[in-house]
Structures are given as C-alpha cells and as structure tokens.
Amino acid sequence: MESFSSKSLALQAEKKLLSKMAGRSVAHLFIDETSSEVLDELYRVSKEYTHSRPQAQRVIKDLVKVAVKVAVLHRSGCFGPGELALAARFRQKLRQGAMTALSFGEVDFTFEAAVLAGLLTECRDVLLELVAQHLTPKSHGRIRHVFDHFSDPGLLTALYGPDFTQHRDKICDGLRKLLDEGKL
C-alpha cells in the first residue's frame, strides 16, 4: 500500500521553502523585534570576532533556518510526548544559559568561558536529540555550526572583554527583555 500524506508533504514543502528564504526580511516575519535585535548584535559580534562578513552571515542564517524549522515542527504538532519533554528541557537549558550570560555581564570578574560554553553545548545536544527524527543531516550540521560557533571559548572571552562591551550590553538588554516577557 502506498503511504502518502499531504500533511507530511506540506510540512516538507514549508520547511524547504522557509530554509531557502532565511534572510533578514523573512526573519522579521517569524522572529519578534527583540529577538531580531539580539540576532543583529550577535551578527556584529561574529563579524568583528571572525573578521569575516560571510562567516558571520552564514552562522546567523543557519541560526534563523534552524529556529524557523523547529518552530514549524512545533506548530505543526510533529513532536510526540517524549520530544515535547526534550523541547521543555531545551528551553530550560537555553533560559539557564541566558540567565548565566546576564549574570556574567552584570557582575564583574565572574565570567567563566567554560561554564557558558558548557551550557551552550548541552543546548546543542538536547536540540539535536529533539530534531533527530525530523530534520535532515544538513540541518543537524547547521545546529552544530551555530552552537559550536557561539560556544567557542575565544569568542566568549572576547565578548566579555573590554572591546565588546557595547555589543554585550545590547545582547544582555535583549536577553533580559526576552526573559521578562517569558519568550525565552
């Protein structure tokens, strides 16, 4: 018997279409203003740290693609009970990472790259487990790319150093707002 599902086909088409359109204008359709400002600031940090505009664009584009695809999967009800528990764990870890980043930004001499990098690595692993049955290996590679980039101890050390104070403050302001609004 042929197994055909229009819902599955529509979901595949939606993910494919969205992955092709993951630019700034599309990001603003799916991502709220505060999140967009944080992403823009993360782009600036990446660009300054790597001295490579294309590399910074690629990591943010990958982040947007992954965020949109996970949102589509969640909205479409594709996650089972076990996966919903993983999604809750991912959200909790991401929230913990944001609060840790804020704490490091607000309290002088408390920054430890290994702590933040560890939290980001845990987020990556939980997210990979969550989407293992739903996204392609190429999307898994995007997830690794994004989390490995932002959990780089060198980048984190630079972000919490004196040269990136303005960027860090804007990121922290955005994270604080997202936490206060319950969006993170």
mmCIF file of C-alpha atoms in Angstrom:
data_model
loop_
_atom_site.group_PDB
_atom_site.id
_atom_site.type_symbol
_atom_site.label_atom_id
_atom_site.label_comp_id
_atom_site.label_asym_id
_atom_site.label_seq_id
_atom_site.Cartn_x
_atom_site.Cartn_y
_atom_site.Cartn_z
ATOM 1 C CA MET A 1 0.000 0.000 0.000
ATOM 2 C CA GLU A 2 1.290 3.444 -0.905
ATOM 3 C CA SER A 3 1.871 5.711 2.067
ATOM 4 C CA PHE A 4 1.085 9.242 1.020
ATOM 5 C CA SER A 5 0.413 12.064 3.417
ATOM 6 C CA SER A 6 -0.489 15.518 2.200
ATOM 7 C CA LYS A 7 0.235 16.878 5.692
ATOM 8 C CA SER A 8 3.744 15.441 5.571
ATOM 9 C CA LEU A 9 4.240 16.752 2.045
ATOM 10 C CA ALA A 10 3.020 20.218 3.054
ATOM 11 C CA LEU A 11 5.333 20.236 6.075
ATOM 12 C CA GLN A 12 8.297 19.243 3.894
ATOM 13 C CA ALA A 13 7.456 21.971 1.393
ATOM 14 C CA GLU A 14 7.064 24.557 4.151
ATOM 15 C CA LYS A 15 10.430 23.641 5.707
ATOM 16 C CA LYS A 16 12.126 23.660 2.296
ATOM 17 C CA LEU A 17 10.612 26.995 1.308
ATOM 18 C CA LEU A 18 11.493 28.602 4.627
ATOM 19 C CA SER A 19 15.063 27.292 4.521
ATOM 20 C CA LYS A 20 15.524 28.908 1.096
ATOM 21 C CA MET A 21 14.191 32.243 2.323
ATOM 22 C CA ALA A 22 16.067 32.589 5.629
ATOM 23 C CA GLY A 23 17.248 36.149 5.120
ATOM 24 C CA ARG A 24 16.774 39.273 7.230
ATOM 25 C CA SER A 25 13.345 40.130 5.808
ATOM 26 C CA VAL A 26 11.953 36.642 6.449
ATOM 27 C CA ALA A 27 13.498 36.525 9.908
ATOM 28 C CA HIS A 28 11.488 39.597 10.851
ATOM 29 C CA LEU A 29 8.275 37.782 9.836
ATOM 30 C CA PHE A 30 8.937 34.872 12.194
ATOM 31 C CA ILE A 31 11.057 36.454 14.917
ATOM 32 C CA ASP A 32 9.905 39.262 17.212
ATOM 33 C CA GLU A 33 11.636 42.642 17.338
ATOM 34 C CA THR A 34 13.693 41.970 20.487
ATOM 35 C CA SER A 35 14.946 38.609 19.200
ATOM 36 C CA SER A 36 15.815 40.278 15.916
ATOM 37 C CA GLU A 37 17.863 42.929 17.728
ATOM 38 C CA VAL A 38 19.738 40.220 19.665
ATOM 39 C CA LEU A 39 20.423 38.341 16.413
ATOM 40 C CA ASP A 40 21.675 41.537 14.765
ATOM 41 C CA GLU A 41 24.031 42.120 17.686
ATOM 42 C CA LEU A 42 25.238 38.503 17.581
ATOM 43 C CA TYR A 43 25.954 39.044 13.877
ATOM 44 C CA ARG A 44 28.065 42.119 14.694
ATOM 45 C CA VAL A 45 29.974 40.216 17.385
ATOM 46 C CA SER A 46 30.625 37.316 14.999
ATOM 47 C CA LYS A 47 31.707 39.659 12.227
ATOM 48 C CA GLU A 48 34.136 41.544 14.474
ATOM 49 C CA TYR A 49 35.481 38.392 16.091
ATOM 50 C CA THR A 50 35.997 36.391 12.877
ATOM 51 C CA HIS A 51 36.832 39.407 10.675
ATOM 52 C CA SER A 52 34.651 37.694 8.088
ATOM 53 C CA ARG A 53 31.330 39.079 6.961
ATOM 54 C CA PRO A 54 30.385 35.906 5.015
ATOM 55 C CA GLN A 55 31.148 33.674 8.007
ATOM 56 C CA ALA A 56 29.074 35.867 10.334
ATOM 57 C CA GLN A 57 26.192 35.925 7.840
ATOM 58 C CA ARG A 58 26.343 32.140 7.460
ATOM 59 C CA VAL A 59 26.118 31.459 11.194
ATOM 60 C CA ILE A 60 23.158 33.828 11.679
ATOM 61 C CA LYS A 61 21.435 32.462 8.571
ATOM 62 C CA ASP A 62 21.896 28.930 9.930
ATOM 63 C CA LEU A 63 20.512 30.040 13.303
ATOM 64 C CA VAL A 64 17.423 31.559 11.670
ATOM 65 C CA LYS A 65 16.858 28.475 9.496
ATOM 66 C CA VAL A 66 17.041 26.159 12.488
ATOM 67 C CA ALA A 67 14.800 28.370 14.643
ATOM 68 C CA VAL A 68 12.156 28.600 11.929
ATOM 69 C CA LYS A 69 12.240 24.868 11.191
ATOM 70 C CA VAL A 70 11.903 23.935 14.858
ATOM 71 C CA ALA A 71 9.046 26.434 15.208
ATOM 72 C CA VAL A 72 7.303 24.917 12.175
ATOM 73 C CA LEU A 73 7.704 21.412 13.597
ATOM 74 C CA HIS A 74 6.347 22.510 16.964
ATOM 75 C CA ARG A 75 3.452 24.455 15.474
ATOM 76 C CA SER A 76 2.554 21.512 13.226
ATOM 77 C CA GLY A 77 2.340 19.161 16.214
ATOM 78 C CA CYS A 78 5.114 16.904 14.927
ATOM 79 C CA PHE A 79 6.652 16.301 18.349
ATOM 80 C CA GLY A 80 5.459 13.386 20.448
ATOM 81 C CA PRO A 81 5.261 13.419 24.259
ATOM 82 C CA GLY A 82 8.904 12.397 24.719
ATOM 83 C CA GLU A 83 10.024 15.027 22.266
ATOM 84 C CA LEU A 84 7.903 17.678 23.968
ATOM 85 C CA ALA A 85 9.737 16.822 27.191
ATOM 86 C CA LEU A 86 13.025 17.326 25.308
ATOM 87 C CA ALA A 87 11.719 20.661 23.972
ATOM 88 C CA ALA A 88 10.932 21.757 27.530
ATOM 89 C CA ARG A 89 14.417 20.669 28.627
ATOM 90 C CA PHE A 90 15.956 22.602 25.722
ATOM 91 C CA ARG A 91 14.005 25.718 26.654
ATOM 92 C CA GLN A 92 15.053 25.356 30.299
ATOM 93 C CA LYS A 93 18.735 24.987 29.324
ATOM 94 C CA LEU A 94 18.521 27.940 26.936
ATOM 95 C CA ARG A 95 16.903 30.028 29.661
ATOM 96 C CA GLN A 96 19.625 28.955 32.116
ATOM 97 C CA GLY A 97 22.259 29.956 29.554
ATOM 98 C CA ALA A 98 20.641 33.375 29.074
ATOM 99 C CA MET A 99 20.477 33.986 32.833
ATOM 100 C CA THR A 100 24.111 32.908 33.191
ATOM 101 C CA ALA A 101 25.155 35.230 30.354
ATOM 102 C CA LEU A 102 23.281 38.086 32.053
ATOM 103 C CA SER A 103 24.883 37.341 35.397
ATOM 104 C CA PHE A 104 28.357 37.314 33.845
ATOM 105 C CA GLY A 105 27.580 40.634 32.158
ATOM 106 C CA GLU A 106 26.265 42.301 35.307
ATOM 107 C CA VAL A 107 28.730 41.083 37.956
ATOM 108 C CA ASP A 108 32.360 41.990 37.305
ATOM 109 C CA PHE A 109 35.034 39.283 37.419
ATOM 110 C CA THR A 110 32.553 36.370 37.397
ATOM 111 C CA PHE A 111 32.888 35.371 33.728
ATOM 112 C CA GLU A 112 33.966 31.791 33.038
ATOM 113 C CA ALA A 113 34.014 30.782 29.369
ATOM 114 C CA ALA A 114 33.858 27.073 30.222
ATOM 115 C CA VAL A 115 30.557 27.467 32.099
ATOM 116 C CA LEU A 116 28.803 29.301 29.266
ATOM 117 C CA ALA A 117 30.342 27.052 26.620
ATOM 118 C CA GLY A 118 29.168 24.007 28.571
ATOM 119 C CA LEU A 119 25.593 25.299 28.735
ATOM 120 C CA LEU A 120 25.579 26.011 25.003
ATOM 121 C CA THR A 121 26.956 22.545 24.282
ATOM 122 C CA GLU A 122 24.204 20.995 26.415
ATOM 123 C CA CYS A 123 21.622 23.054 24.472
ATOM 124 C CA ARG A 124 23.086 21.801 21.196
ATOM 125 C CA ASP A 125 22.944 18.169 22.298
ATOM 126 C CA VAL A 126 19.341 18.397 23.534
ATOM 127 C CA LEU A 127 18.240 20.173 20.340
ATOM 128 C CA LEU A 128 19.952 17.561 18.166
ATOM 129 C CA GLU A 129 18.168 14.826 20.098
ATOM 130 C CA LEU A 130 14.850 16.677 19.722
ATOM 131 C CA VAL A 131 15.056 17.013 15.936
ATOM 132 C CA ALA A 132 16.867 13.751 15.216
ATOM 133 C CA GLN A 133 13.837 12.163 13.516
ATOM 134 C CA HIS A 134 12.522 15.339 11.887
ATOM 135 C CA LEU A 135 15.352 17.235 10.216
ATOM 136 C CA THR A 136 17.986 16.239 7.685
ATOM 137 C CA PRO A 137 21.673 15.706 8.438
ATOM 138 C CA LYS A 138 22.292 19.053 6.725
ATOM 139 C CA SER A 139 20.075 20.758 9.324
ATOM 140 C CA HIS A 140 21.875 18.851 12.085
ATOM 141 C CA GLY A 141 25.102 20.293 10.687
ATOM 142 C CA ARG A 142 23.603 23.782 10.874
ATOM 143 C CA ILE A 143 22.721 23.227 14.530
ATOM 144 C CA ARG A 144 26.282 22.100 15.263
ATOM 145 C CA HIS A 145 27.691 25.058 13.316
ATOM 146 C CA VAL A 146 25.648 27.618 15.262
ATOM 147 C CA PHE A 147 26.236 26.203 18.725
ATOM 148 C CA ASP A 148 29.894 25.381 18.109
ATOM 149 C CA HIS A 149 30.475 28.926 16.853
ATOM 150 C CA PHE A 150 28.869 30.634 19.840
ATOM 151 C CA SER A 151 30.323 28.219 22.411
ATOM 152 C CA ASP A 152 33.878 28.921 21.196
ATOM 153 C CA PRO A 153 35.771 29.971 24.351
ATOM 154 C CA GLY A 154 37.747 32.525 22.340
ATOM 155 C CA LEU A 155 34.599 34.235 21.096
ATOM 156 C CA LEU A 156 33.026 34.154 24.570
ATOM 157 C CA THR A 157 36.180 35.582 26.159
ATOM 158 C CA ALA A 158 36.251 38.362 23.557
ATOM 159 C CA LEU A 159 32.537 39.078 24.111
ATOM 160 C CA TYR A 160 33.116 39.550 27.838
ATOM 161 C CA GLY A 161 36.282 41.565 27.263
ATOM 162 C CA PRO A 162 36.568 45.365 27.051
ATOM 163 C CA ASP A 163 36.420 45.590 23.235
ATOM 164 C CA PHE A 164 32.908 44.133 23.013
ATOM 165 C CA THR A 165 31.252 45.938 25.948
ATOM 166 C CA GLN A 166 28.764 47.802 23.770
ATOM 167 C CA HIS A 167 27.690 44.607 21.962
ATOM 168 C CA ARG A 168 27.497 42.618 25.196
ATOM 169 C CA ASP A 169 25.336 45.283 26.853
ATOM 170 C CA LYS A 170 22.881 45.304 23.932
ATOM 171 C CA ILE A 171 22.720 41.490 23.916
ATOM 172 C CA CYS A 172 22.157 41.445 27.681
ATOM 173 C CA ASP A 173 19.408 44.077 27.384
ATOM 174 C CA GLY A 174 17.679 41.949 24.756
ATOM 175 C CA LEU A 175 18.061 38.736 26.748
ATOM 176 C CA ARG A 176 16.704 40.453 29.859
ATOM 177 C CA LYS A 177 13.675 41.682 27.918
ATOM 178 C CA LEU A 178 13.058 38.225 26.402
ATOM 179 C CA LEU A 179 13.288 36.617 29.843
ATOM 180 C CA ASP A 180 10.960 39.230 31.394
ATOM 181 C CA GLU A 181 8.396 38.676 28.629
ATOM 182 C CA GLY A 182 8.602 34.900 29.030
ATOM 183 C CA LYS A 183 9.780 34.420 25.446
ATOM 184 C CA LEU A 184 12.974 32.669 26.462
#
